[in-house]
Coordinates of C-alpha atoms in Angstrom, one line a residue:
X1 CA 38.8 191.1 103.6
X2 CA 37.0 187.7 104.6
X3 CA 37.1 186.7 100.8
X4 CA 41.1 187.1 101.1
X5 CA 41.3 185.0 104.0
X6 CA 39.5 182.0 102.7
X7 CA 41.4 182.5 99.4
X8 CA 44.6 182.1 101.4
X9 CA 43.5 179.3 103.1
X10 CA 42.5 177.3 100.3
X11 CA 46.1 178.0 98.6
X12 CA 47.6 176.7 101.6
X13 CA 45.5 173.6 102.0
X14 CA 46.5 172.9 98.5
X15 CA 50.2 173.4 99.1
X16 CA 50.0 171.1 101.9
X17 CA 48.0 168.3 100.1
X18 CA 50.7 168.4 97.5
X19 CA 53.6 168.2 99.9
X20 CA 52.2 165.2 101.6
X21 CA 51.1 163.5 98.4
X22 CA 54.9 163.8 97.6
X23 CA 56.1 162.5 100.7
X24 CA 53.7 159.4 100.5
X25 CA 54.7 158.8 96.5
X26 CA 58.5 158.9 97.8
X27 CA 57.6 156.2 100.6
X28 CA 55.6 154.3 98.2
X29 CA 58.9 154.2 95.7
X30 CA 60.9 153.4 98.2
X31 CA 58.8 150.5 99.3
X32 CA 58.5 149.4 95.8
X33 CA 62.5 149.2 95.6
X34 CA 62.9 147.5 99.0
X35 CA 60.3 144.7 97.3
X36 CA 62.4 144.4 94.3
X37 CA 65.6 144.3 96.5
X38 CA 64.0 141.4 98.0
X39 CA 63.0 139.6 95.0
X40 CA 65.0 136.7 93.6
X41 CA 68.2 137.9 91.5
X42 CA 68.4 136.6 88.2
X43 CA 71.4 134.7 87.1
X44 CA 73.8 136.8 85.2
X45 CA 76.4 134.3 84.8
X46 CA 76.7 130.3 84.2
X47 CA 75.4 128.3 86.8
X48 CA 74.5 124.5 87.3
X49 CA 70.9 123.2 86.8
X50 CA 71.2 120.6 89.9
X51 CA 67.9 119.2 89.2
X52 CA 69.0 118.0 86.2
X53 CA 72.5 116.9 87.1
X54 CA 72.2 114.0 89.7
X55 CA 73.9 111.1 91.2
X56 CA 73.9 108.1 89.0
X57 CA 73.4 104.3 90.0
X58 CA 74.7 102.1 87.0
X59 CA 74.8 98.7 86.3
X60 CA 78.0 96.9 86.0
X61 CA 79.3 96.4 82.3
X62 CA 76.3 98.7 81.2
X63 CA 77.1 101.9 79.9
X64 CA 76.4 104.8 82.4
X65 CA 75.8 108.7 81.6
X66 CA 76.7 111.2 83.9
X67 CA 75.0 114.4 82.9
X68 CA 75.8 118.1 83.8
X69 CA 73.2 120.7 82.8
X70 CA 74.7 124.3 82.6
X71 CA 72.5 127.6 82.1
X72 CA 74.0 130.8 80.9
X73 CA 77.4 129.0 79.8
X74 CA 78.3 131.9 77.3
X75 CA 81.7 131.6 76.0
X76 CA 83.0 129.6 79.0
X77 CA 83.8 125.9 78.6
X78 CA 82.7 122.7 80.6
X79 CA 84.9 119.8 81.7
X80 CA 84.9 116.8 83.4
X81 CA 87.4 115.5 86.2
X82 CA 87.5 112.3 88.0
X83 CA 88.3 112.8 91.5
X84 CA 90.1 109.5 92.3
X85 CA 93.1 110.6 90.5
X86 CA 92.4 114.1 89.6
X87 CA 92.2 113.1 85.8
X88 CA 91.0 115.3 83.4
X89 CA 88.4 113.4 81.2
X90 CA 87.0 115.8 78.8
X91 CA 87.1 119.5 77.6
X92 CA 83.9 121.0 76.1
X93 CA 83.4 118.2 73.2
X94 CA 86.8 116.7 73.2
X95 CA 88.0 113.8 75.4
X96 CA 91.4 114.0 77.0
X97 CA 91.9 110.5 78.2
X98 CA 93.5 107.5 76.6
X99 CA 90.9 105.4 78.2
X100 CA 88.4 104.9 75.3
X101 CA 85.7 104.0 78.1
X102 CA 85.0 107.7 78.6
X103 CA 83.4 110.0 75.8
X104 CA 82.2 113.6 75.9
X105 CA 78.8 114.0 74.6
X106 CA 77.0 117.4 74.1
X107 CA 74.6 118.1 71.1
X108 CA 74.9 121.6 69.7
X109 CA 72.1 124.3 71.5
X110 CA 72.0 121.7 74.1
X111 CA 72.8 122.7 77.9
X112 CA 73.6 119.4 78.6
X113 CA 77.4 117.9 78.8
X114 CA 77.4 114.5 79.2
X115 CA 80.1 111.9 80.3
X116 CA 79.9 108.7 78.9
X117 CA 81.5 105.6 80.7
X118 CA 81.3 102.3 78.6
X119 CA 81.5 99.0 80.5
X120 CA 81.8 100.5 83.9
X121 CA 83.6 98.5 86.7
X122 CA 83.4 98.6 90.3
X123 CA 86.7 100.7 90.6
X124 CA 85.0 103.5 88.3
X125 CA 82.5 104.1 91.4
X126 CA 83.3 107.6 93.1
X127 CA 83.1 111.3 92.6
X128 CA 83.2 113.1 89.3
X129 CA 83.5 116.9 88.8
X130 CA 81.9 119.2 86.1
X131 CA 83.8 122.3 86.0
X132 CA 82.8 125.8 84.4
X133 CA 86.2 127.7 83.4
X134 CA 85.0 130.7 85.1
X135 CA 87.4 132.3 87.5
X136 CA 87.6 130.9 89.8
X137 CA 86.1 127.8 88.4
X138 CA 82.7 126.4 89.2
X139 CA 82.2 122.8 90.2
X140 CA 79.3 120.6 90.6
X141 CA 80.0 117.1 91.9
X142 CA 78.2 113.8 91.0
X143 CA 78.6 110.3 92.4
X144 CA 78.7 107.2 90.5
X145 CA 77.8 104.0 92.0
X146 CA 78.6 101.2 90.0
X147 CA 76.4 97.9 91.3
X148 CA 76.1 94.1 90.8
X149 CA 72.4 92.9 91.0
X150 CA 72.7 89.6 93.0
X151 CA 69.9 86.7 92.8
X152 CA 68.4 85.0 95.7
X153 CA 66.2 82.0 96.1
X154 CA 64.6 81.6 99.6
X155 CA 64.5 78.3 101.3
X156 CA 67.6 77.1 99.5
X157 CA 69.8 75.1 98.8
X158 CA 67.4 72.5 99.3
X159 CA 63.6 72.2 99.6
X160 CA 61.7 69.3 100.7
X161 CA 58.0 69.1 99.5
X162 CA 55.2 66.3 100.1
X163 CA 53.6 64.7 97.2
X164 CA 50.3 66.5 96.0
X165 CA 51.4 70.0 97.5
X166 CA 52.4 73.1 96.1
X167 CA 55.6 74.2 95.0
X168 CA 56.3 77.7 95.7
X169 CA 59.8 78.9 94.6
X170 CA 60.5 82.6 95.2
X171 CA 63.5 84.1 93.3
X172 CA 64.7 88.0 94.4
X173 CA 66.9 90.2 92.3
X174 CA 68.6 92.7 95.0
X175 CA 70.8 95.8 94.0
X176 CA 69.4 96.7 90.5
X177 CA 68.9 100.1 89.6
X178 CA 66.1 99.1 87.2
X179 CA 64.3 95.9 86.8
X180 CA 65.2 92.9 85.0
X181 CA 63.7 93.3 81.5
X182 CA 62.7 89.1 82.5
X183 CA 63.2 86.3 84.5
X184 CA 62.8 82.8 83.1
X185 CA 62.9 79.5 85.1
X186 CA 64.7 76.4 84.2
X187 CA 63.8 72.7 85.7
X188 CA 66.9 70.5 85.4
X189 CA 68.6 72.6 82.5
X190 CA 65.0 72.7 80.6
X191 CA 63.3 76.1 80.2
X192 CA 59.9 75.7 81.8
X193 CA 56.8 76.0 79.5
X194 CA 53.7 77.5 81.6
X195 CA 51.3 76.1 79.0
X196 CA 52.6 72.3 79.0
X197 CA 50.4 69.3 79.0
X198 CA 51.3 68.8 82.7
X199 CA 49.0 72.0 83.7
X200 CA 49.4 73.8 87.3
X201 CA 52.4 75.9 86.3
X202 CA 52.4 79.3 86.7
X203 CA 54.6 82.4 87.5
X204 CA 53.9 85.7 89.1
X205 CA 56.9 88.4 88.6
X206 CA 56.3 91.8 90.7
X207 CA 58.9 94.6 89.5
X208 CA 60.4 97.4 91.7
X209 CA 63.4 98.0 93.5
X210 CA 63.6 94.6 94.4
X211 CA 62.2 92.4 92.0
X212 CA 60.2 89.1 92.9
X213 CA 59.2 86.4 90.8
X214 CA 57.1 83.3 92.2
X215 CA 57.1 79.9 90.6
X216 CA 53.9 77.7 91.6
X217 CA 53.6 74.0 90.7
X218 CA 50.6 72.8 91.8
X219 CA 49.7 69.0 92.7
X220 CA 53.6 68.2 93.1
X221 CA 54.7 64.7 92.0
X222 CA 58.3 62.8 92.2
X223 CA 58.9 63.8 88.4
X224 CA 58.8 67.6 89.6
X225 CA 61.8 66.8 91.8
X226 CA 65.3 68.3 90.6
X227 CA 67.2 71.5 90.2
X228 CA 65.5 74.7 89.4
X229 CA 67.0 77.8 88.2
X230 CA 66.1 81.3 88.4
X231 CA 67.8 83.3 85.3
X232 CA 67.4 87.2 85.4
X233 CA 68.1 89.0 82.6
X234 CA 70.7 91.4 84.4
X235 CA 71.9 89.1 87.1
X236 CA 73.7 86.0 87.8
X237 CA 71.4 82.8 88.0
X238 CA 70.4 80.9 91.2
X239 CA 69.5 77.7 91.7
X240 CA 67.8 75.3 94.6
X241 CA 67.3 71.8 94.5
X242 CA 63.9 70.4 95.2
X243 CA 62.8 67.0 96.6
X244 CA 59.2 66.0 96.4
X245 CA 58.5 63.0 99.1
X246 CA 56.8 60.1 98.1
X247 CA 56.0 58.3 101.6
X248 CA 59.4 59.1 103.0
X249 CA 60.0 60.5 106.3
X250 CA 60.1 64.3 105.6
X251 CA 60.8 65.7 109.0
X252 CA 64.1 63.5 109.0
X253 CA 65.3 64.7 105.7
X254 CA 64.2 68.0 106.3
X255 CA 65.9 68.7 109.7
X256 CA 68.8 66.4 109.0
X257 CA 70.7 66.6 112.1
X258 CA 68.0 67.8 114.3
X259 CA 66.1 64.6 113.4
X260 CA 69.1 62.6 114.6
X261 CA 69.2 64.4 118.0
X262 CA 65.6 63.6 118.2
X263 CA 65.7 59.9 117.8
X264 CA 69.0 59.6 120.2
X265 CA 66.6 61.5 122.9
X266 CA 63.9 58.7 122.2
X267 CA 66.2 55.7 122.5
X268 CA 67.4 57.5 125.6
X269 CA 63.8 57.8 127.0
X270 CA 62.9 54.1 126.2
X271 CA 66.4 53.1 128.1
X272 CA 65.0 54.7 131.1
X273 CA 61.4 53.4 131.0
X274 CA 63.1 49.8 130.7
X275 CA 65.1 50.3 133.7
X276 CA 62.1 51.8 135.6
X277 CA 60.1 48.7 134.9
X278 CA 62.5 45.9 135.6
X279 CA 64.6 47.2 138.4
X280 CA 63.5 46.6 141.6

């Protein structure tokens, strides 16, 4: 009898273990499904790769490229639309505008659909829409900013230097999306040679968002006077007039009207002193 009871107990224990195991397995399965539900969903249809489809800053007159990268395009079509006048520019690899400055660029098996803009002008700045022909259509907006770099020379338009001191001219190129390929200096229309017999002439150029070029001329002499011009490769030139003083009155020349006021004040002071001395 005891043996039968023991056998029944073992059978019941085995049964409950299977039931509990099945329940735990089901919960684990549900947990796994929940984790899958929380995992990122993969794109089934076309979508924009926004990291490769960014806003563009272009130089005035220099060809610009607006890129639109589309993944999983399938049998859909990519088009470009200019927002300023809602003008359809391209459809697929075909250009649909009479303005020959615009052209569709796409290479077979590539995910990039580019809009080429030749000789961009300030009026071309604005928003351009890259469209995918889904229903409804999908859009990604790219802003084109056409800029014209400017050139500045610090201390202009005239700079007065004492003879024997160092002429230090600083030329800055601003608002340029890329540094100029080169900057050269002129003195009285002639290109400055840094290895000329005169010696003591050097240039230091620091490129970046703002490119700066320093022209250094040591032991200034009267023949160094004249018009100096900074000529960047991607911007208009800028000039400054340098005057090397040879025993003149630099303070009066540098400050112009201020020196005149100081002289007038001195005359007034001398007149007052004379009155105090000779008047009883």
